[in-house]
Amino acid sequence: MSVLVTGGAGYIGSHVVRLLQERGEQVVVVDDMSNGVADRIGGATVVEVDLASDAAPALLGSAIAAHDVSAVVHFAARKQVGESVAKPARYWHQNVGGTANLLQAMEDGGVGKLVFSSSAATYGAPATAVVREDGPAEPINPYGQTKLVGEWMTRAAGRAWGLRAANLRYFNVAGAGWPDLGDTAVMNLIPIVFAALAEGRAPVVFGDDYDTPDGSAVRDYVHVHDLAAAHLAALDHLEADERPFDVFNVGTGVGASVLQVLAEIRAVTGVDVEPEVRGRRAGDPPQLVADVSRIRDTLGWSARRDLHDIVASAWEARPGAR
């Protein structure tokens, strides 16, 4: 039997693939390789396919049958908030359409366990400083909307044909579990700052007038290795007959502002980081911090690494450092 990981050649997916392999699992990676890197996934079988394409259900069905797939971890999606605001139809097609194709292939192939990569973007701009899974889910951008719809889809599949699903709402993921698995896509704050420093540019801070202690946006930064471990805990949880929850926050429960992250980068690298402040980006909430009691109490998972660990590991894994 094997675990199928969509988007497994990407940043987060490759960490999960490696942890699965380390505990002896056979892994099949499904990836369109638009952002994936093939040499990050060891000896895993690779099926190259765009999940949103018309050909995807048949190709997924063949892979499920050929490799005796028993569970799926679903990462493959577009994930940039700003791009989703500018190109909403693209996000609905890729994220919702791709998930629909995957669920159809799983139903047809008799695969009944799924860990779904959701997002804290499903909360939108919450009224509380710390958000709980049972609070309002009111996404304010198309990216978050597609992730919430993905959760609805897994729940509907559970009612219709018995899918067991765990939807993991990630907060801000960063760092590297191993130096060769650093974030190669310059889309998130820490890689963006590192790229700016390498080019001699000032990093950009979007907004310094939020209702937060220093005016910059506050996020809950979780180390990618911790996040990957949460996926294995969720997979194991799907074996249990009693599963009272299907949505879990994955974070640390501690917020850090953009300016605090820049200060930590300054401390780790020794490079003077003086940002350029610009206006807020469309669709960005001022603050998102996780209540992590549910995942701790139900799955026995807690983050082990802090902001320093995140920045230090990302710096070690940055392009050109090895």
PDB file of C-alpha atoms in Angstrom:
ATOM      1  CA  MET A   1       0.000   0.000   0.000  1.00  0.00           C
ATOM      2  CA  SER A   2       1.092   3.584  -0.544  1.00  0.00           C
ATOM      3  CA  VAL A   3       0.276   7.208   0.217  1.00  0.00           C
ATOM      4  CA  LEU A   4      -0.416   9.531  -2.706  1.00  0.00           C
ATOM      5  CA  VAL A   5       0.800  13.108  -2.185  1.00  0.00           C
ATOM      6  CA  THR A   6      -0.443  15.754  -4.617  1.00  0.00           C
ATOM      7  CA  GLY A   7       1.976  18.651  -4.947  1.00  0.00           C
ATOM      8  CA  GLY A   8       4.555  16.404  -3.302  1.00  0.00           C
ATOM      9  CA  ALA A   9       7.510  17.919  -5.158  1.00  0.00           C
ATOM     10  CA  GLY A  10       6.750  21.358  -3.731  1.00  0.00           C
ATOM     11  CA  TYR A  11       8.015  23.057  -0.590  1.00  0.00           C
ATOM     12  CA  ILE A  12       5.638  21.639   2.032  1.00  0.00           C
ATOM     13  CA  GLY A  13       4.849  18.462   0.123  1.00  0.00           C
ATOM     14  CA  SER A  14       8.478  17.392  -0.110  1.00  0.00           C
ATOM     15  CA  HIS A  15       8.820  17.613   3.675  1.00  0.00           C
ATOM     16  CA  VAL A  16       5.811  15.342   4.129  1.00  0.00           C
ATOM     17  CA  VAL A  17       7.144  12.938   1.492  1.00  0.00           C
ATOM     18  CA  ARG A  18      10.467  12.702   3.319  1.00  0.00           C
ATOM     19  CA  LEU A  19       8.848  12.067   6.703  1.00  0.00           C
ATOM     20  CA  LEU A  20       6.612   9.391   5.186  1.00  0.00           C
ATOM     21  CA  GLN A  21       9.630   7.727   3.594  1.00  0.00           C
ATOM     22  CA  GLU A  22      11.567   7.895   6.859  1.00  0.00           C
ATOM     23  CA  ARG A  23       8.872   5.863   8.578  1.00  0.00           C
ATOM     24  CA  GLY A  24       8.829   3.291   5.789  1.00  0.00           C
ATOM     25  CA  GLU A  25       5.824   4.367   3.711  1.00  0.00           C
ATOM     26  CA  GLN A  26       5.692   3.932  -0.061  1.00  0.00           C
ATOM     27  CA  VAL A  27       4.895   7.303  -1.641  1.00  0.00           C
ATOM     28  CA  VAL A  28       3.420   8.310  -5.001  1.00  0.00           C
ATOM     29  CA  VAL A  29       3.816  11.990  -5.890  1.00  0.00           C
ATOM     30  CA  VAL A  30       1.316  13.680  -8.219  1.00  0.00           C
ATOM     31  CA  ASP A  31       2.587  17.068  -9.368  1.00  0.00           C
ATOM     32  CA  ASP A  32       2.382  19.240 -12.487  1.00  0.00           C
ATOM     33  CA  MET A  33       5.973  20.345 -11.717  1.00  0.00           C
ATOM     34  CA  SER A  34       5.125  24.027 -12.226  1.00  0.00           C
ATOM     35  CA  ASN A  35       6.778  24.754  -8.882  1.00  0.00           C
ATOM     36  CA  GLY A  36       7.966  21.274  -7.921  1.00  0.00           C
ATOM     37  CA  VAL A  37      11.553  20.007  -7.917  1.00  0.00           C
ATOM     38  CA  ALA A  38      11.960  16.333  -8.790  1.00  0.00           C
ATOM     39  CA  ASP A  39      15.187  15.732  -6.861  1.00  0.00           C
ATOM     40  CA  ARG A  40      13.502  16.683  -3.553  1.00  0.00           C
ATOM     41  CA  ILE A  41      11.406  13.512  -3.271  1.00  0.00           C
ATOM     42  CA  GLY A  42      13.929  10.684  -3.112  1.00  0.00           C
ATOM     43  CA  GLY A  43      12.763   7.497  -4.750  1.00  0.00           C
ATOM     44  CA  ALA A  44       9.075   8.320  -4.788  1.00  0.00           C
ATOM     45  CA  THR A  45       7.124   7.456  -7.920  1.00  0.00           C
ATOM     46  CA  VAL A  46       6.128  10.609  -9.832  1.00  0.00           C
ATOM     47  CA  VAL A  47       2.946  11.052 -11.862  1.00  0.00           C
ATOM     48  CA  GLU A  48       3.053  14.358 -13.729  1.00  0.00           C
ATOM     49  CA  VAL A  49      -0.459  15.760 -14.165  1.00  0.00           C
ATOM     50  CA  ASP A  50      -2.423  18.982 -13.735  1.00  0.00           C
ATOM     51  CA  LEU A  51      -5.189  18.036 -11.294  1.00  0.00           C
ATOM     52  CA  ALA A  52      -7.613  20.512 -12.868  1.00  0.00           C
ATOM     53  CA  SER A  53      -7.241  19.039 -16.355  1.00  0.00           C
ATOM     54  CA  ASP A  54      -9.848  16.846 -18.026  1.00  0.00           C
ATOM     55  CA  ALA A  55      -7.338  13.990 -18.111  1.00  0.00           C
ATOM     56  CA  ALA A  56      -6.690  14.074 -14.362  1.00  0.00           C
ATOM     57  CA  PRO A  57      -9.390  11.659 -13.079  1.00  0.00           C
ATOM     58  CA  ALA A  58      -8.294   8.852 -15.384  1.00  0.00           C
ATOM     59  CA  LEU A  59      -4.578   9.404 -14.690  1.00  0.00           C
ATOM     60  CA  LEU A  60      -5.211   9.518 -10.954  1.00  0.00           C
ATOM     61  CA  GLY A  61      -7.336   6.390 -11.166  1.00  0.00           C
ATOM     62  CA  SER A  62      -4.535   4.530 -12.926  1.00  0.00           C
ATOM     63  CA  ALA A  63      -2.006   5.635 -10.299  1.00  0.00           C
ATOM     64  CA  ILE A  64      -4.318   4.632  -7.445  1.00  0.00           C
ATOM     65  CA  ALA A  65      -4.812   1.166  -8.887  1.00  0.00           C
ATOM     66  CA  ALA A  66      -1.194   0.598  -9.925  1.00  0.00           C
ATOM     67  CA  HIS A  67       0.283   1.579  -6.572  1.00  0.00           C
ATOM     68  CA  ASP A  68      -2.419   0.305  -4.208  1.00  0.00           C
ATOM     69  CA  VAL A  69      -3.011   3.768  -2.771  1.00  0.00           C
ATOM     70  CA  SER A  70      -4.695   3.718   0.635  1.00  0.00           C
ATOM     71  CA  ALA A  71      -4.577   7.424   1.592  1.00  0.00           C
ATOM     72  CA  VAL A  72      -4.016  10.844   0.033  1.00  0.00           C
ATOM     73  CA  VAL A  73      -2.397  14.058   1.218  1.00  0.00           C
ATOM     74  CA  HIS A  74      -3.610  16.906  -1.001  1.00  0.00           C
ATOM     75  CA  PHE A  75      -1.365  19.976  -1.353  1.00  0.00           C
ATOM     76  CA  ALA A  76      -1.609  20.823  -5.051  1.00  0.00           C
ATOM     77  CA  ALA A  77      -3.152  24.292  -5.401  1.00  0.00           C
ATOM     78  CA  ARG A  78      -2.439  27.876  -6.278  1.00  0.00           C
ATOM     79  CA  LYS A  79      -1.804  29.865  -3.113  1.00  0.00           C
ATOM     80  CA  GLN A  80      -1.023  33.557  -3.624  1.00  0.00           C
ATOM     81  CA  VAL A  81      -3.569  35.872  -2.029  1.00  0.00           C
ATOM     82  CA  GLY A  82      -2.847  38.854  -4.265  1.00  0.00           C
ATOM     83  CA  GLU A  83      -2.931  36.772  -7.436  1.00  0.00           C
ATOM     84  CA  SER A  84      -6.239  35.259  -6.363  1.00  0.00           C
ATOM     85  CA  VAL A  85      -7.749  38.741  -6.060  1.00  0.00           C
ATOM     86  CA  ALA A  86      -6.515  39.624  -9.552  1.00  0.00           C
ATOM     87  CA  LYS A  87      -7.362  36.251 -11.155  1.00  0.00           C
ATOM     88  CA  PRO A  88     -10.244  34.699  -9.195  1.00  0.00           C
ATOM     89  CA  ALA A  89     -11.463  32.423 -12.001  1.00  0.00           C
ATOM     90  CA  ARG A  90      -8.027  30.829 -12.246  1.00  0.00           C
ATOM     91  CA  TYR A  91      -8.111  30.012  -8.542  1.00  0.00           C
ATOM     92  CA  TRP A  92     -11.598  28.526  -8.638  1.00  0.00           C
ATOM     93  CA  HIS A  93     -10.672  26.409 -11.656  1.00  0.00           C
ATOM     94  CA  GLN A  94      -7.362  25.142 -10.259  1.00  0.00           C
ATOM     95  CA  ASN A  95      -8.137  24.751  -6.575  1.00  0.00           C
ATOM     96  CA  VAL A  96     -11.775  23.716  -6.614  1.00  0.00           C
ATOM     97  CA  GLY A  97     -11.664  21.889  -9.949  1.00  0.00           C
ATOM     98  CA  GLY A  98      -8.507  20.026  -8.990  1.00  0.00           C
ATOM     99  CA  THR A  99      -9.978  18.940  -5.666  1.00  0.00           C
ATOM    100  CA  ALA A 100     -13.174  17.763  -7.379  1.00  0.00           C
ATOM    101  CA  ASN A 101     -11.155  15.623  -9.800  1.00  0.00           C
ATOM    102  CA  LEU A 102      -9.151  14.142  -6.964  1.00  0.00           C
ATOM    103  CA  LEU A 103     -12.210  13.296  -4.884  1.00  0.00           C
ATOM    104  CA  GLN A 104     -13.867  11.630  -7.884  1.00  0.00           C
ATOM    105  CA  ALA A 105     -10.784   9.498  -8.490  1.00  0.00           C
ATOM    106  CA  MET A 106     -10.627   8.566  -4.808  1.00  0.00           C
ATOM    107  CA  GLU A 107     -14.284   7.557  -4.759  1.00  0.00           C
ATOM    108  CA  ASP A 108     -13.917   5.505  -7.928  1.00  0.00           C
ATOM    109  CA  GLY A 109     -10.729   3.878  -6.632  1.00  0.00           C
ATOM    110  CA  GLY A 110     -12.017   3.105  -3.139  1.00  0.00           C
ATOM    111  CA  VAL A 111      -9.515   5.374  -1.338  1.00  0.00           C
ATOM    112  CA  GLY A 112     -11.212   6.552   1.853  1.00  0.00           C
ATOM    113  CA  LYS A 113      -8.654   8.692   3.739  1.00  0.00           C
ATOM    114  CA  LEU A 114      -7.615  12.268   2.909  1.00  0.00           C
ATOM    115  CA  VAL A 115      -5.576  14.987   4.599  1.00  0.00           C
ATOM    116  CA  PHE A 116      -6.471  18.280   2.912  1.00  0.00           C
ATOM    117  CA  SER A 117      -4.191  21.305   2.829  1.00  0.00           C
ATOM    118  CA  SER A 118      -6.486  24.119   3.918  1.00  0.00           C
ATOM    119  CA  SER A 119      -5.532  27.563   5.189  1.00  0.00           C
ATOM    120  CA  ALA A 120      -6.025  30.171   7.881  1.00  0.00           C
ATOM    121  CA  ALA A 121      -7.207  32.356   4.995  1.00  0.00           C
ATOM    122  CA  THR A 122     -10.585  30.654   5.508  1.00  0.00           C
ATOM    123  CA  TYR A 123     -11.055  32.886   8.583  1.00  0.00           C
ATOM    124  CA  GLY A 124     -10.818  36.136   6.655  1.00  0.00           C
ATOM    125  CA  ALA A 125     -10.338  39.088   9.023  1.00  0.00           C
ATOM    126  CA  PRO A 126     -11.498  37.679  12.366  1.00  0.00           C
ATOM    127  CA  ALA A 127     -12.737  39.933  15.137  1.00  0.00           C
ATOM    128  CA  THR A 128     -10.718  38.051  17.763  1.00  0.00           C
ATOM    129  CA  ALA A 129      -6.945  38.099  18.259  1.00  0.00           C
ATOM    130  CA  VAL A 130      -6.755  34.290  18.386  1.00  0.00           C
ATOM    131  CA  VAL A 131      -8.970  32.201  16.109  1.00  0.00           C
ATOM    132  CA  ARG A 132     -10.643  28.895  16.898  1.00  0.00           C
ATOM    133  CA  GLU A 133     -11.843  26.302  14.418  1.00  0.00           C
ATOM    134  CA  ASP A 134     -15.436  26.740  15.555  1.00  0.00           C
ATOM    135  CA  GLY A 135     -15.363  30.497  14.952  1.00  0.00           C
ATOM    136  CA  PRO A 136     -16.698  32.209  11.807  1.00  0.00           C
ATOM    137  CA  ALA A 137     -15.116  31.200   8.501  1.00  0.00           C
ATOM    138  CA  GLU A 138     -15.537  34.279   6.315  1.00  0.00           C
ATOM    139  CA  PRO A 139     -12.672  34.442   3.802  1.00  0.00           C
ATOM    140  CA  ILE A 140     -11.984  37.840   2.268  1.00  0.00           C
ATOM    141  CA  ASN A 141     -10.113  36.719  -0.847  1.00  0.00           C
ATOM    142  CA  PRO A 142     -10.677  34.075  -3.532  1.00  0.00           C
ATOM    143  CA  TYR A 143      -7.765  31.965  -2.315  1.00  0.00           C
ATOM    144  CA  GLY A 144      -9.355  31.575   1.117  1.00  0.00           C
ATOM    145  CA  GLN A 145     -12.735  30.967  -0.481  1.00  0.00           C
ATOM    146  CA  THR A 146     -11.380  28.071  -2.555  1.00  0.00           C
ATOM    147  CA  LYS A 147      -9.862  26.490   0.544  1.00  0.00           C
ATOM    148  CA  LEU A 148     -13.121  26.745   2.466  1.00  0.00           C
ATOM    149  CA  VAL A 149     -14.974  25.184  -0.464  1.00  0.00           C
ATOM    150  CA  GLY A 150     -12.391  22.378  -0.432  1.00  0.00           C
ATOM    151  CA  GLU A 151     -13.314  21.669   3.193  1.00  0.00           C
ATOM    152  CA  TRP A 152     -16.993  21.621   2.257  1.00  0.00           C
ATOM    153  CA  MET A 153     -16.215  19.163  -0.520  1.00  0.00           C
ATOM    154  CA  THR A 154     -14.387  16.746   1.767  1.00  0.00           C
ATOM    155  CA  ARG A 155     -17.266  16.917   4.239  1.00  0.00           C
ATOM    156  CA  ALA A 156     -19.821  16.259   1.503  1.00  0.00           C
ATOM    157  CA  ALA A 157     -17.797  13.270   0.321  1.00  0.00           C
ATOM    158  CA  GLY A 158     -17.816  11.960   3.884  1.00  0.00           C
ATOM    159  CA  ARG A 159     -21.596  12.091   3.976  1.00  0.00           C
ATOM    160  CA  ALA A 160     -22.009  10.691   0.462  1.00  0.00           C
ATOM    161  CA  TRP A 161     -19.568   7.802   0.395  1.00  0.00           C
ATOM    162  CA  GLY A 162     -17.716   7.640   3.707  1.00  0.00           C
ATOM    163  CA  LEU A 163     -14.530   9.629   3.102  1.00  0.00           C
ATOM    164  CA  ARG A 164     -12.505  10.147   6.266  1.00  0.00           C
ATOM    165  CA  ALA A 165     -10.907  13.601   6.029  1.00  0.00           C
ATOM    166  CA  ALA A 166      -8.793  15.931   8.134  1.00  0.00           C
ATOM    167  CA  ASN A 167      -8.654  19.537   6.948  1.00  0.00           C
ATOM    168  CA  LEU A 168      -5.530  21.307   8.208  1.00  0.00           C
ATOM    169  CA  ARG A 169      -5.779  25.090   8.330  1.00  0.00           C
ATOM    170  CA  TYR A 170      -2.188  26.245   7.993  1.00  0.00           C
ATOM    171  CA  PHE A 171      -0.988  29.494   9.387  1.00  0.00           C
ATOM    172  CA  ASN A 172       2.214  31.048   7.956  1.00  0.00           C
ATOM    173  CA  VAL A 173       4.636  28.289   7.005  1.00  0.00           C
ATOM    174  CA  ALA A 174       8.371  28.976   6.826  1.00  0.00           C
ATOM    175  CA  GLY A 175      11.820  27.526   7.503  1.00  0.00           C
ATOM    176  CA  ALA A 176      13.375  24.289   6.285  1.00  0.00           C
ATOM    177  CA  GLY A 177      13.439  20.847   7.845  1.00  0.00           C
ATOM    178  CA  TRP A 178      16.577  19.998   5.896  1.00  0.00           C
ATOM    179  CA  PRO A 179      18.918  22.390   4.042  1.00  0.00           C
ATOM    180  CA  ASP A 180      18.061  20.814   0.671  1.00  0.00           C
ATOM    181  CA  LEU A 181      14.311  21.374   1.174  1.00  0.00           C
ATOM    182  CA  GLY A 182      14.252  25.152   1.491  1.00  0.00           C
ATOM    183  CA  ASP A 183      11.446  27.220   0.000  1.00  0.00           C
ATOM    184  CA  THR A 184      12.457  27.783  -3.631  1.00  0.00           C
ATOM    185  CA  ALA A 185       9.431  29.927  -4.509  1.00  0.00           C
ATOM    186  CA  VAL A 186       9.904  33.567  -3.560  1.00  0.00           C
ATOM    187  CA  MET A 187       6.285  34.034  -2.476  1.00  0.00           C
ATOM    188  CA  ASN A 188       6.363  34.151   1.329  1.00  0.00           C
ATOM    189  CA  LEU A 189       7.810  36.794   3.633  1.00  0.00           C
ATOM    190  CA  ILE A 190      11.127  35.246   4.668  1.00  0.00           C
ATOM    191  CA  PRO A 191      12.243  34.096   1.168  1.00  0.00           C
ATOM    192  CA  ILE A 192      11.133  37.470  -0.208  1.00  0.00           C
ATOM    193  CA  VAL A 193      13.313  39.283   2.330  1.00  0.00           C
ATOM    194  CA  PHE A 194      16.273  37.006   1.646  1.00  0.00           C
ATOM    195  CA  ALA A 195      15.938  37.616  -2.103  1.00  0.00           C
ATOM    196  CA  ALA A 196      15.856  41.373  -1.520  1.00  0.00           C
ATOM    197  CA  LEU A 197      18.972  41.222   0.636  1.00  0.00           C
ATOM    198  CA  ALA A 198      20.811  39.152  -1.981  1.00  0.00           C
ATOM    199  CA  GLU A 199      20.010  41.776  -4.592  1.00  0.00           C
ATOM    200  CA  GLY A 200      20.852  44.737  -2.381  1.00  0.00           C
ATOM    201  CA  ARG A 201      17.248  45.937  -2.243  1.00  0.00           C
ATOM    202  CA  ALA A 202      15.207  47.035   0.724  1.00  0.00           C
ATOM    203  CA  PRO A 203      12.532  44.472   1.657  1.00  0.00           C
ATOM    204  CA  VAL A 204       8.994  45.765   1.355  1.00  0.00           C
ATOM    205  CA  VAL A 205       6.516  45.933   4.220  1.00  0.00           C
ATOM    206  CA  PHE A 206       2.915  46.175   3.025  1.00  0.00           C
ATOM    207  CA  GLY A 207       1.122  48.338   5.556  1.00  0.00           C
ATOM    208  CA  ASP A 208       2.296  49.914   8.798  1.00  0.00           C
ATOM    209  CA  ASP A 209      -1.067  51.270   9.900  1.00  0.00           C
ATOM    210  CA  TYR A 210      -2.850  48.101  11.016  1.00  0.00           C
ATOM    211  CA  ASP A 211      -4.407  47.967  14.474  1.00  0.00           C
ATOM    212  CA  THR A 212      -1.495  45.919  15.830  1.00  0.00           C
ATOM    213  CA  PRO A 213       1.241  46.794  18.380  1.00  0.00           C
ATOM    214  CA  ASP A 214       3.738  48.070  15.779  1.00  0.00           C
ATOM    215  CA  GLY A 215       1.329  48.733  12.895  1.00  0.00           C
ATOM    216  CA  SER A 216       2.495  45.837  10.722  1.00  0.00           C
ATOM    217  CA  ALA A 217       0.478  42.689  10.087  1.00  0.00           C
ATOM    218  CA  VAL A 218       0.690  39.926  12.691  1.00  0.00           C
ATOM    219  CA  ARG A 219       0.858  36.260  11.738  1.00  0.00           C
ATOM    220  CA  ASP A 220       1.424  32.902  13.399  1.00  0.00           C
ATOM    221  CA  TYR A 221       4.610  31.466  11.855  1.00  0.00           C
ATOM    222  CA  VAL A 222       4.926  27.678  11.992  1.00  0.00           C
ATOM    223  CA  HIS A 223       8.038  25.726  11.044  1.00  0.00           C
ATOM    224  CA  VAL A 224       7.547  23.574   7.953  1.00  0.00           C
ATOM    225  CA  HIS A 225       9.006  20.500   9.691  1.00  0.00           C
ATOM    226  CA  ASP A 226       6.434  20.841  12.461  1.00  0.00           C
ATOM    227  CA  LEU A 227       3.701  21.293   9.860  1.00  0.00           C
ATOM    228  CA  ALA A 228       4.823  18.166   8.017  1.00  0.00           C
ATOM    229  CA  ALA A 229       4.689  16.183  11.256  1.00  0.00           C
ATOM    230  CA  ALA A 230       1.107  17.382  11.747  1.00  0.00           C
ATOM    231  CA  HIS A 231       0.153  15.694   8.451  1.00  0.00           C
ATOM    232  CA  LEU A 232       1.456  12.346   9.647  1.00  0.00           C
ATOM    233  CA  ALA A 233      -0.439  12.778  12.922  1.00  0.00           C
ATOM    234  CA  ALA A 234      -3.591  13.567  10.926  1.00  0.00           C
ATOM    235  CA  LEU A 235      -3.122  10.507   8.698  1.00  0.00           C
ATOM    236  CA  ASP A 236      -2.807   8.304  11.764  1.00  0.00           C
ATOM    237  CA  HIS A 237      -5.886   9.928  13.314  1.00  0.00           C
ATOM    238  CA  LEU A 238      -7.977   8.906  10.300  1.00  0.00           C
ATOM    239  CA  GLU A 239      -7.584   5.278  11.390  1.00  0.00           C
ATOM    240  CA  ALA A 240      -9.593   5.979  14.558  1.00  0.00           C
ATOM    241  CA  ASP A 241     -13.295   5.173  14.695  1.00  0.00           C
ATOM    242  CA  GLU A 242     -14.002   8.200  16.898  1.00  0.00           C
ATOM    243  CA  ARG A 243     -13.093  11.413  15.085  1.00  0.00           C
ATOM    244  CA  PRO A 244     -15.035  14.298  16.643  1.00  0.00           C
ATOM    245  CA  PHE A 245     -13.421  16.994  14.468  1.00  0.00           C
ATOM    246  CA  ASP A 246     -12.395  17.278  10.819  1.00  0.00           C
ATOM    247  CA  VAL A 247     -10.808  20.765  10.923  1.00  0.00           C
ATOM    248  CA  PHE A 248      -7.588  21.620  12.767  1.00  0.00           C
ATOM    249  CA  ASN A 249      -5.522  24.774  13.058  1.00  0.00           C
ATOM    250  CA  VAL A 250      -1.799  24.214  12.527  1.00  0.00           C
ATOM    251  CA  GLY A 251       0.250  26.966  14.113  1.00  0.00           C
ATOM    252  CA  THR A 252       2.117  27.837  17.273  1.00  0.00           C
ATOM    253  CA  GLY A 253      -0.456  29.978  19.041  1.00  0.00           C
ATOM    254  CA  VAL A 254       2.064  32.851  19.109  1.00  0.00           C
ATOM    255  CA  GLY A 255       1.902  35.837  16.761  1.00  0.00           C
ATOM    256  CA  ALA A 256       4.798  37.797  15.286  1.00  0.00           C
ATOM    257  CA  SER A 257       4.528  41.000  13.282  1.00  0.00           C
ATOM    258  CA  VAL A 258       6.255  41.581   9.966  1.00  0.00           C
ATOM    259  CA  LEU A 259       8.604  44.031  11.683  1.00  0.00           C
ATOM    260  CA  GLN A 260       9.398  41.448  14.375  1.00  0.00           C
ATOM    261  CA  VAL A 261      10.270  38.916  11.680  1.00  0.00           C
ATOM    262  CA  LEU A 262      12.589  41.469  10.071  1.00  0.00           C
ATOM    263  CA  ALA A 263      14.243  42.042  13.442  1.00  0.00           C
ATOM    264  CA  GLU A 264      14.824  38.279  13.812  1.00  0.00           C
ATOM    265  CA  ILE A 265      16.266  38.142  10.304  1.00  0.00           C
ATOM    266  CA  ARG A 266      18.606  40.979  11.279  1.00  0.00           C
ATOM    267  CA  ALA A 267      19.675  39.047  14.399  1.00  0.00           C
ATOM    268  CA  VAL A 268      20.274  35.760  12.559  1.00  0.00           C
ATOM    269  CA  THR A 269      22.009  37.119   9.468  1.00  0.00           C
ATOM    270  CA  GLY A 270      23.823  40.129  10.843  1.00  0.00           C
ATOM    271  CA  VAL A 271      22.547  42.081   7.839  1.00  0.00           C
ATOM    272  CA  ASP A 272      20.944  45.463   8.468  1.00  0.00           C
ATOM    273  CA  VAL A 273      17.360  45.096   7.283  1.00  0.00           C
ATOM    274  CA  GLU A 274      15.716  48.464   6.710  1.00  0.00           C
ATOM    275  CA  PRO A 275      12.372  48.008   4.961  1.00  0.00           C
ATOM    276  CA  GLU A 276      10.497  50.112   2.461  1.00  0.00           C
ATOM    277  CA  VAL A 277       6.931  50.637   3.656  1.00  0.00           C
ATOM    278  CA  ARG A 278       4.130  50.585   1.097  1.00  0.00           C
ATOM    279  CA  GLY A 279       0.353  50.497   1.293  1.00  0.00           C
ATOM    280  CA  ARG A 280      -1.619  47.463   2.363  1.00  0.00           C
ATOM    281  CA  ARG A 281      -2.197  44.625  -0.100  1.00  0.00           C
ATOM    282  CA  ALA A 282      -5.734  43.794  -1.128  1.00  0.00           C
ATOM    283  CA  GLY A 283      -7.179  40.891   0.858  1.00  0.00           C
ATOM    284  CA  ASP A 284      -4.670  40.914   3.732  1.00  0.00           C
ATOM    285  CA  PRO A 285      -6.200  40.756   7.250  1.00  0.00           C
ATOM    286  CA  PRO A 286      -4.390  42.611  10.042  1.00  0.00           C
ATOM    287  CA  GLN A 287      -3.899  39.643  12.355  1.00  0.00           C
ATOM    288  CA  LEU A 288      -4.148  35.850  12.254  1.00  0.00           C
ATOM    289  CA  VAL A 289      -3.005  33.730  15.198  1.00  0.00           C
ATOM    290  CA  ALA A 290      -4.088  30.153  15.855  1.00  0.00           C
ATOM    291  CA  ASP A 291      -5.796  28.611  18.828  1.00  0.00           C
ATOM    292  CA  VAL A 292      -3.985  25.263  18.740  1.00  0.00           C
ATOM    293  CA  SER A 293      -5.739  23.492  21.597  1.00  0.00           C
ATOM    294  CA  ARG A 294      -7.826  21.248  19.328  1.00  0.00           C
ATOM    295  CA  ILE A 295      -4.919  19.723  17.404  1.00  0.00           C
ATOM    296  CA  ARG A 296      -2.908  19.379  20.610  1.00  0.00           C
ATOM    297  CA  ASP A 297      -5.693  17.629  22.502  1.00  0.00           C
ATOM    298  CA  THR A 298      -7.036  15.509  19.622  1.00  0.00           C
ATOM    299  CA  LEU A 299      -3.945  14.592  17.579  1.00  0.00           C
ATOM    300  CA  GLY A 300      -1.288  15.027  20.265  1.00  0.00           C
ATOM    301  CA  TRP A 301       0.602  17.467  18.033  1.00  0.00           C
ATOM    302  CA  SER A 302       2.307  20.683  19.096  1.00  0.00           C
ATOM    303  CA  ALA A 303       4.845  22.868  17.322  1.00  0.00           C
ATOM    304  CA  ARG A 304       8.370  22.351  18.659  1.00  0.00           C
ATOM    305  CA  ARG A 305      10.220  25.150  16.863  1.00  0.00           C
ATOM    306  CA  ASP A 306      10.048  28.924  17.304  1.00  0.00           C
ATOM    307  CA  LEU A 307      10.640  31.998  15.120  1.00  0.00           C
ATOM    308  CA  HIS A 308      14.393  31.854  15.621  1.00  0.00           C
ATOM    309  CA  ASP A 309      14.482  28.227  14.456  1.00  0.00           C
ATOM    310  CA  ILE A 310      12.396  29.172  11.426  1.00  0.00           C
ATOM    311  CA  VAL A 311      14.622  32.056  10.343  1.00  0.00           C
ATOM    312  CA  ALA A 312      17.896  30.250  11.074  1.00  0.00           C
ATOM    313  CA  SER A 313      16.878  27.142   9.116  1.00  0.00           C
ATOM    314  CA  ALA A 314      15.595  29.217   6.193  1.00  0.00           C
ATOM    315  CA  TRP A 315      18.870  31.172   6.114  1.00  0.00           C
ATOM    316  CA  GLU A 316      20.886  27.932   6.060  1.00  0.00           C
ATOM    317  CA  ALA A 317      18.716  26.587   3.207  1.00  0.00           C
ATOM    318  CA  ARG A 318      18.638  29.756   1.082  1.00  0.00           C
ATOM    319  CA  PRO A 319      19.848  29.519  -2.534  1.00  0.00           C
ATOM    320  CA  GLY A 320      23.631  29.787  -2.682  1.00  0.00           C
ATOM    321  CA  ALA A 321      24.182  28.932   0.999  1.00  0.00           C
ATOM    322  CA  ARG A 322      25.225  25.316   0.363  1.00  0.00           C
TER     323      ARG A 322
END
